[in-house]
Amino acid sequence: MTQPVMVNVEKLNKSFGSLHVLKDIDITVKESDVVCLIGASGSGKSTLLRCLNFLELKDSGTITLEGEIVEASSIDLNKVREKVGMVFQHFHLFPHKTVLENIIEAPIHVKKIGKAQARKEGKELLAKVGLSDKEDVYPAKLSGGQKQRVAIARALAMKPDVMLFDEPTSALDPELVGEVLATMKQLAVEGMTMIVVTHEMGFAKEVADWVVYMHDGRIVEVGHPEHVFNNPKEQRTKDFLDSVL
Amino acid sequence: MEWLNAFIETYPVFLRGMLLTFQLTAVSVFIAIFIGLFFAFLKISNIKPLEWLADLYIFIVRGTPLVVQIFVFYFGLTSLDISQFWSVVLGLAFHNGAYIAEIFRGTIQSIDRGQMEAGRSLGMTNNLAYRRIILPQAMRRAMPPLGNQFIIALKDSSLASFIGMYELFNVATTYGSNNFDYMTYLLIVAVYYLILVLIFSILVRYIEKRMSISD
Ligand SMILES: Nc1ncnc2c1ncn2[C@@H]1O[C@H](COP(=O)(O)OP(=O)(O)OP(=O)(O)O)[C@@H](O)[C@H]1O
Ligand SMILES: [Mg+2]
């Protein structure tokens, strides 16, 4: 069975000043794929994710979303962002809003759906991430794991077609990592298209449809998790895996 | 004892002066908040000529005595048939606006960049993210320095006496010169200023507390 292509990236380049961070990146993500991006610190993983929803602007190359080429000059960059949810390492919940208000903010003010409808859907999402009892709590009162689950619910509230995760568990205490990974697994099972930057090799092995290894701004190796983890083709991948496993 | 008698005898007049002092301050700071927001946005606009404009404004306010600013506004605006009250209010607003602009610029820039990125990643426009996400947080952080600025403005409003506004300070000096006894009336007016500042400080603390339930 061949699924439609969700995200396609061709010859993507990005520099910060004289620092060439992304070098000719090509990547194709199909609908319902779960892709894990791994690689050493500074290899450009975050920058790649951020280019995909235009938080960073690429220098050259094409980004295609659901068959449509997207340019930064597109009048409707915000429409693109509505389709691409993002979850950050440090959550970035809105501290002045309660959990439920965090979730319904964008649906109400960006998508302009009614408040009652937004609240109803927001509560469903909170139930889904297991935080129904927290809807009126402010983020400062939550644990890291709970914050991240709220952040996931907040992104899902826009009904995105793709979810980007940038090291969603890296800022968490070890005992809180599991609850966030469980939420992400559930999303994967439901068929969400996901691109996940992670250092959780266990998660990558178990959930990823394929793994992308980045080194120094290039994609060095792409493959199914068993292949990449058990017999990497590239020596650099092997060295990296030896260093983290 | 004599001081107390003087205090009791003059309180109706001082209270009227206090009301005027409060009105001058409250109205001018209210206007200054909008001026401050406007120039704070110019400063963070990343558009050089607009930044320069804001810098120039702040430079002028900082570099000249408030009493000069009040006189310039007074002579300038009353010649346009604007009342004495409003010319002083606008002069004070012009002055405080610069300091409040710096307060807002500071608190807006102190909000984590991730807040804007989270907003943008949810499809918000820059404007919407500022309005719904950045500004409410920046305003909250601005409360303590704004309260401070209000207290400064309250005391600075005494300069309105120079152009004949019958506010607190003018009441005191008028009594002082009529009775050939400045000391008594200056000590009386000090009490009124302290009362105003005290009431206001309690108010600010209350507002801060209400605003910080989320932290
Ligand atoms: N806004 C920026 N300005 C300048 N340099 C940047 C910027 N963002 C990232 N870089 C640089 O680009 C390179 C790649 O950064 P990036 O954050 O994409 O790496 P990463 O693979 O996500 O690393 P990590 O695992 O540490 O998160 C790094 O050298 C980083 O210092
Ligand atoms: Mg990163």
XYZ file of C-alpha atoms and ligand atoms in Angstrom:
492
model
C 0.000 0.000 0.000
C 1.362 3.413 -0.869
C 0.306 6.354 1.190
C 0.194 9.891 -0.157
C 3.218 12.065 0.494
C 2.706 14.429 3.414
C 5.949 16.372 3.522
C 8.596 16.509 0.853
C 11.864 18.352 1.181
C 14.331 18.784 -1.662
C 17.797 20.260 -1.568
C 17.076 22.273 1.527
C 19.906 24.569 2.597
C 20.138 26.864 5.554
C 22.979 28.934 6.945
C 23.290 31.145 9.980
C 25.777 33.734 8.810
C 28.779 31.751 7.661
C 27.645 28.616 9.473
C 26.167 26.185 6.956
C 23.717 24.258 9.135
C 21.598 22.295 6.645
C 23.237 20.932 3.529
C 21.125 19.647 0.639
C 18.571 17.939 2.813
C 16.190 15.602 0.974
C 13.440 13.902 2.876
C 10.036 12.457 2.058
C 7.484 11.719 4.727
C 4.306 9.872 3.837
C 1.004 10.076 5.560
C 0.971 8.274 8.932
C 4.724 7.861 8.912
C 6.572 8.249 12.158
C 10.076 9.487 11.469
C 12.703 9.816 14.172
C 15.540 12.250 13.586
C 18.677 11.405 15.502
C 22.124 12.910 15.518
C 24.680 14.656 17.639
C 24.141 18.054 19.169
C 24.552 20.779 16.582
C 23.909 18.494 13.619
C 20.938 20.613 12.558
C 17.953 18.558 13.716
C 16.095 21.444 15.343
C 16.873 23.734 12.459
C 15.381 21.220 10.033
C 12.177 20.951 12.061
C 11.963 24.704 12.406
C 12.376 25.156 8.663
C 9.437 22.822 8.120
C 7.036 25.193 9.828
C 8.969 28.283 8.812
C 10.073 29.379 12.249
C 13.393 29.519 10.400
C 13.416 30.547 6.769
C 15.324 28.305 4.421
C 17.941 29.748 2.086
C 17.180 27.438 -0.815
C 15.387 24.239 -1.709
C 11.722 23.321 -1.830
C 9.332 22.293 0.883
C 6.154 20.627 -0.249
C 3.258 20.069 2.071
C 0.475 17.751 0.973
C 1.473 18.317 -2.622
C 1.671 22.090 -2.440
C 4.964 23.928 -2.575
C 5.215 26.335 0.334
C 7.300 29.480 0.226
C 7.971 31.867 3.059
C 6.384 34.535 0.910
C 3.159 32.542 0.772
C 0.445 34.849 1.904
C -0.855 32.101 4.060
C 2.123 30.987 6.024
C -0.102 30.945 9.058
C -2.439 28.545 7.290
C 0.547 26.273 6.758
C 1.415 26.466 10.406
C -2.123 25.488 11.297
C -1.530 22.207 9.499
C 1.825 21.589 11.121
C 1.727 21.206 14.882
C 4.885 21.706 16.890
C 5.908 20.508 20.315
C 8.960 22.128 21.891
C 11.553 20.811 24.281
C 10.650 23.470 26.820
C 6.862 23.255 26.286
C 6.291 26.995 25.901
C 2.846 26.839 27.441
C 1.211 30.221 27.918
C 1.739 30.850 31.649
C -1.035 33.412 31.975
C -3.680 31.005 30.744
C -5.154 27.920 32.341
C -4.605 24.515 30.799
C -7.901 24.575 28.925
C -7.369 28.198 27.853
C -3.978 27.221 26.448
C -5.651 24.595 24.326
C -8.590 26.635 23.040
C -6.653 29.850 22.395
C -5.675 29.119 18.808
C -8.848 27.289 17.768
C -10.895 30.295 18.895
C -8.662 33.121 17.694
C -7.037 31.547 14.648
C -9.575 29.037 13.403
C -12.478 31.126 14.699
C -14.480 28.176 15.900
C -17.051 28.926 18.582
C -16.007 29.004 22.177
C -18.392 26.258 23.255
C -17.217 23.960 20.503
C -13.563 24.747 21.281
C -14.070 23.982 24.949
C -15.786 20.716 24.143
C -12.981 19.621 21.845
C -10.381 20.893 24.284
C -11.825 18.791 27.071
C -11.821 15.745 24.824
C -8.143 16.333 24.092
C -7.376 16.739 27.776
C -9.112 13.448 28.463
C -7.043 11.896 25.722
C -3.763 12.999 27.301
C -5.046 12.003 30.724
C -5.351 15.460 32.258
C -9.086 16.022 32.563
C -8.726 17.034 36.191
C -6.290 19.848 35.329
C -8.324 22.012 32.974
C -8.568 25.008 35.313
C -5.018 24.800 36.614
C -2.265 27.193 35.534
C 0.806 25.627 33.870
C 3.089 26.625 36.752
C 1.267 24.075 38.885
C 1.992 21.149 36.540
C 4.869 18.710 36.431
C 7.081 18.692 33.349
C 5.405 15.594 31.976
C 1.979 17.123 32.448
C 3.115 20.355 30.798
C 4.338 18.484 27.774
C 1.100 16.529 27.487
C -0.814 19.820 27.598
C 1.499 21.168 24.898
C 0.708 18.131 22.763
C -3.012 18.633 23.312
C -2.623 22.318 22.438
C -0.980 21.449 19.135
C -3.577 18.758 18.394
C -6.383 21.234 18.992
C -5.602 22.819 15.628
C -6.179 19.423 14.005
C -2.800 19.399 12.293
C -1.915 16.923 9.582
C 1.692 16.655 10.732
C 3.187 16.917 14.199
C 6.770 17.999 14.774
C 8.414 17.144 18.087
C 11.743 18.698 19.045
C 13.222 16.612 21.851
C 9.893 16.506 23.696
C 11.296 14.571 26.642
C 14.769 16.065 26.991
C 13.767 18.599 29.618
C 11.947 16.042 31.754
C 12.961 14.189 34.867
C 13.571 10.556 33.912
C 10.506 9.289 35.733
C 8.254 11.607 33.694
C 9.538 10.630 30.260
C 7.350 7.542 30.029
C 4.010 9.338 30.250
C 4.908 11.668 27.398
C 6.243 8.867 25.206
C 3.061 6.906 25.888
C 0.977 9.830 24.661
C 3.105 10.045 21.531
C 2.836 6.315 20.903
C -0.900 6.565 21.115
C -0.828 9.329 18.498
C 1.347 7.193 16.267
C -1.068 4.283 16.573
C -3.918 6.582 15.574
C -2.085 7.331 12.370
C -0.709 10.818 12.984
C 2.173 11.779 10.742
C 5.030 12.596 13.092
C 8.580 13.858 12.784
C 10.345 13.437 16.081
C 13.782 14.653 17.079
C 14.722 12.452 19.978
C 17.489 10.942 22.007
C 15.117 8.221 23.177
C 16.490 5.358 21.122
C 14.015 2.951 22.725
C 11.130 5.039 21.424
C 12.738 5.286 17.993
C 13.184 1.511 17.808
C 9.681 0.773 18.914
C 7.593 3.435 17.215
C 9.483 4.836 14.247
C 8.684 3.627 10.758
C 12.096 4.851 9.828
C 15.020 6.634 11.340
C 17.068 9.471 9.901
C 20.594 10.003 11.139
C 21.954 13.517 10.684
C 25.561 14.507 10.959
C 26.992 17.949 10.442
C 24.021 19.259 8.507
C 23.618 16.276 6.227
C 21.393 13.248 6.236
C 23.897 10.420 6.472
C 21.670 7.429 6.843
C 17.984 6.643 6.461
C 16.399 3.315 7.177
C 14.140 1.117 9.188
C 14.979 1.215 12.874
C 16.224 -2.396 12.981
C 18.608 -1.719 10.159
C 19.893 1.588 11.407
C 20.275 0.437 14.975
C 21.470 -3.102 14.380
C 23.603 -2.791 11.297
C 24.175 0.743 10.222
C 25.697 1.092 6.807
C 27.727 4.125 7.695
C 30.626 4.187 10.097
C 29.562 7.631 11.382
C 26.143 6.261 12.326
C 27.805 3.379 14.091
C 30.093 5.710 16.028
C 27.162 7.880 17.026
C 25.086 4.916 18.182
C 28.031 3.532 20.128
C 28.317 6.865 21.904
C 24.652 7.085 22.932
C 23.626 3.467 23.569
C 0.119 71.223 68.859
C 0.213 74.291 66.692
C 1.052 72.057 63.750
C -1.984 69.897 64.475
C -4.220 72.931 64.652
C -2.893 74.171 61.351
C -3.465 70.701 59.908
C -7.093 70.599 61.080
C -7.851 74.147 59.981
C -6.543 73.670 56.473
C -7.634 70.154 55.648
C -10.594 71.045 53.379
C -8.293 73.060 51.140
C -5.541 70.472 51.207
C -8.033 67.730 50.351
C -9.093 69.680 47.298
C -5.449 70.076 46.373
C -4.934 66.387 46.890
C -7.816 65.590 44.575
C -6.290 67.781 41.876
C -2.869 66.205 42.387
C -4.436 62.795 42.039
C -6.353 63.793 38.919
C -3.286 65.304 37.269
C -1.280 62.167 37.985
C -3.886 59.560 37.171
C -4.976 61.129 33.889
C -1.437 61.849 32.729
C -0.134 58.381 33.608
C -3.151 56.819 31.901
C -2.297 58.700 28.697
C 1.415 58.009 29.210
C 0.737 54.270 29.195
C -0.539 54.501 25.631
C 2.313 56.798 24.600
C 4.711 54.368 26.254
C 3.258 51.360 24.475
C 3.437 53.151 21.163
C 7.089 54.089 21.535
C 7.980 50.696 23.005
C 6.665 49.134 19.797
C 8.633 51.609 17.706
C 11.747 50.598 19.615
C 11.261 46.906 18.992
C 9.974 47.331 15.443
C 13.349 46.524 13.863
C 12.699 49.439 11.514
C 15.596 51.844 11.960
C 13.857 55.205 11.358
C 11.119 54.245 13.814
C 13.690 53.194 16.403
C 15.476 56.508 15.921
C 12.237 58.382 16.410
C 11.686 56.599 19.711
C 15.297 57.192 20.735
C 14.967 60.884 19.963
C 11.804 61.176 22.026
C 13.377 59.416 25.000
C 16.541 61.492 24.607
C 14.595 64.750 24.726
C 12.562 63.747 27.757
C 15.579 62.507 29.662
C 17.790 65.385 28.660
C 15.585 68.289 29.701
C 14.165 69.265 33.094
C 10.560 68.330 33.669
C 9.779 71.905 34.667
C 10.927 73.050 31.213
C 8.722 70.442 29.561
C 5.756 71.583 31.623
C 6.311 75.235 30.685
C 6.730 74.429 27.004
C 3.504 72.451 26.994
C 1.778 75.126 29.032
C 2.707 78.033 26.779
C 2.421 75.956 23.637
C -0.952 74.426 24.342
C -2.720 77.254 26.128
C -1.944 79.396 23.092
C -4.034 76.840 21.189
C -6.885 77.380 23.636
C -6.253 74.182 25.524
C -7.024 74.499 29.224
C -4.392 74.829 31.877
C -5.346 71.432 33.317
C -5.003 69.607 30.022
C -1.785 71.343 29.065
C -0.219 70.183 32.332
C -1.671 66.700 31.939
C -0.267 66.408 28.426
C 3.104 67.751 29.569
C 3.281 65.162 32.335
C 2.075 62.447 29.971
C 4.761 63.397 27.449
C 7.345 63.121 30.199
C 6.172 59.877 31.785
C 5.532 58.279 28.395
C 9.267 58.054 27.788
C 9.963 56.239 31.029
C 6.977 53.970 30.549
C 8.140 53.203 27.006
C 11.393 51.935 28.460
C 9.511 49.882 31.030
C 7.354 48.224 28.362
C 10.267 47.673 26.002
C 12.089 45.908 28.816
C 9.226 43.676 29.861
C 8.187 42.840 26.291
C 11.743 41.805 25.489
C 11.948 39.823 28.709
C 9.236 37.434 27.544
C 10.799 34.173 26.391
C 11.155 33.963 22.615
C 9.513 30.553 22.838
C 6.194 32.220 23.633
C 6.109 33.955 20.272
C 7.263 30.770 18.534
C 4.574 28.733 20.240
C 1.995 31.263 19.095
C 3.316 31.345 15.548
C 3.470 27.552 15.407
C -0.247 27.516 16.209
C -0.943 29.685 13.190
C -1.148 33.020 14.980
C -0.131 36.147 13.132
C 2.524 38.321 14.710
C -0.145 40.794 15.800
C -2.378 38.196 17.344
C 0.509 36.623 19.225
C 1.505 40.019 20.594
C -2.027 40.845 21.606
C -2.986 37.526 23.156
C 0.315 36.065 24.338
C 3.157 38.565 24.700
C 1.458 41.738 25.889
C -0.620 40.244 28.689
C 2.532 38.732 30.165
C 4.589 41.872 29.574
C 1.883 44.008 31.217
C 1.906 41.817 34.248
C 5.649 42.116 34.579
C 5.367 45.864 34.079
C 3.098 46.325 37.084
C 5.797 46.865 39.741
C 7.874 49.357 37.708
C 4.671 51.061 36.515
C 3.569 51.454 40.110
C 6.925 52.958 40.863
C 6.602 55.348 37.943
C 3.162 56.359 39.152
C 4.602 57.316 42.533
C 7.323 59.354 40.840
C 4.678 61.036 38.692
C 2.606 61.800 41.749
C 5.452 63.715 43.323
C 6.563 65.286 40.026
C 3.085 66.739 39.577
C 4.035 69.263 42.247
C 5.808 71.142 39.458
C 2.380 72.045 38.108
C 2.333 74.651 40.867
C 4.815 76.665 38.785
C 2.109 77.476 36.295
C -0.453 78.138 38.976
C -2.311 74.846 39.289
C -3.712 74.790 42.786
C -2.554 71.276 43.591
C -1.085 70.028 46.875
C 2.267 71.755 46.699
C 0.787 75.056 45.666
C -1.685 74.901 48.559
C 1.222 74.417 50.951
C 3.367 77.230 49.622
C 0.403 79.581 49.463
C -0.412 78.961 53.107
C 3.294 79.205 53.895
C 3.736 82.606 52.358
C 0.464 83.968 53.724
C 1.407 82.930 57.252
C 5.141 83.569 56.960
C 5.611 79.961 58.046
C 6.676 77.592 55.286
C 7.881 74.834 57.567
C 4.505 74.023 59.111
C 2.734 73.772 55.782
C 5.480 71.857 54.049
C 5.351 69.297 56.839
C 1.596 69.135 56.400
C 1.814 68.631 52.664
C 4.419 65.903 53.188
C 1.791 63.984 55.161
C -0.698 64.281 52.290
C 1.849 62.996 49.789
C 2.693 60.110 52.084
C -0.983 59.218 52.422
C -1.440 59.259 48.640
C 1.632 57.133 48.086
C 0.577 54.707 50.795
C -2.931 54.255 49.395
C -1.526 53.779 45.960
C 1.125 51.270 47.080
C -1.529 49.147 48.759
C -3.616 49.306 45.593
C -0.681 48.210 43.433
C 0.170 45.348 45.748
C -3.444 44.209 45.605
C -3.475 44.313 41.797
C -0.168 42.466 41.615
C -1.510 39.779 43.870
C -4.649 39.359 41.794
C -2.607 39.178 38.615
C -0.159 36.646 39.929
C -2.600 33.866 40.750
C -1.164 32.023 37.744
C 2.415 31.920 38.999
N 19.307 31.187 15.437
C 20.575 30.724 15.266
N 21.582 31.583 14.999
C 22.843 31.149 14.821
N 23.203 29.865 14.886
C 22.241 28.952 15.140
C 20.886 29.342 15.353
N 20.169 28.230 15.601
C 21.035 27.200 15.555
N 22.290 27.627 15.267
C 23.459 26.785 15.092
O 23.161 25.842 14.098
C 23.723 24.598 14.410
C 22.638 23.542 14.405
O 21.752 23.818 15.461
P 20.498 22.921 15.775
O 19.823 23.554 16.936
O 19.689 22.702 14.570
O 21.170 21.551 16.230
P 20.506 20.271 16.881
O 20.851 19.138 16.018
O 19.077 20.515 17.133
O 21.294 20.158 18.243
P 20.771 19.776 19.705
O 20.762 18.272 19.776
O 21.802 20.368 20.614
O 19.432 20.374 19.890
C 24.394 24.746 15.756
O 25.772 24.943 15.522
C 23.776 25.974 16.328
O 24.684 26.636 17.169
Mg 17.906 20.804 18.875
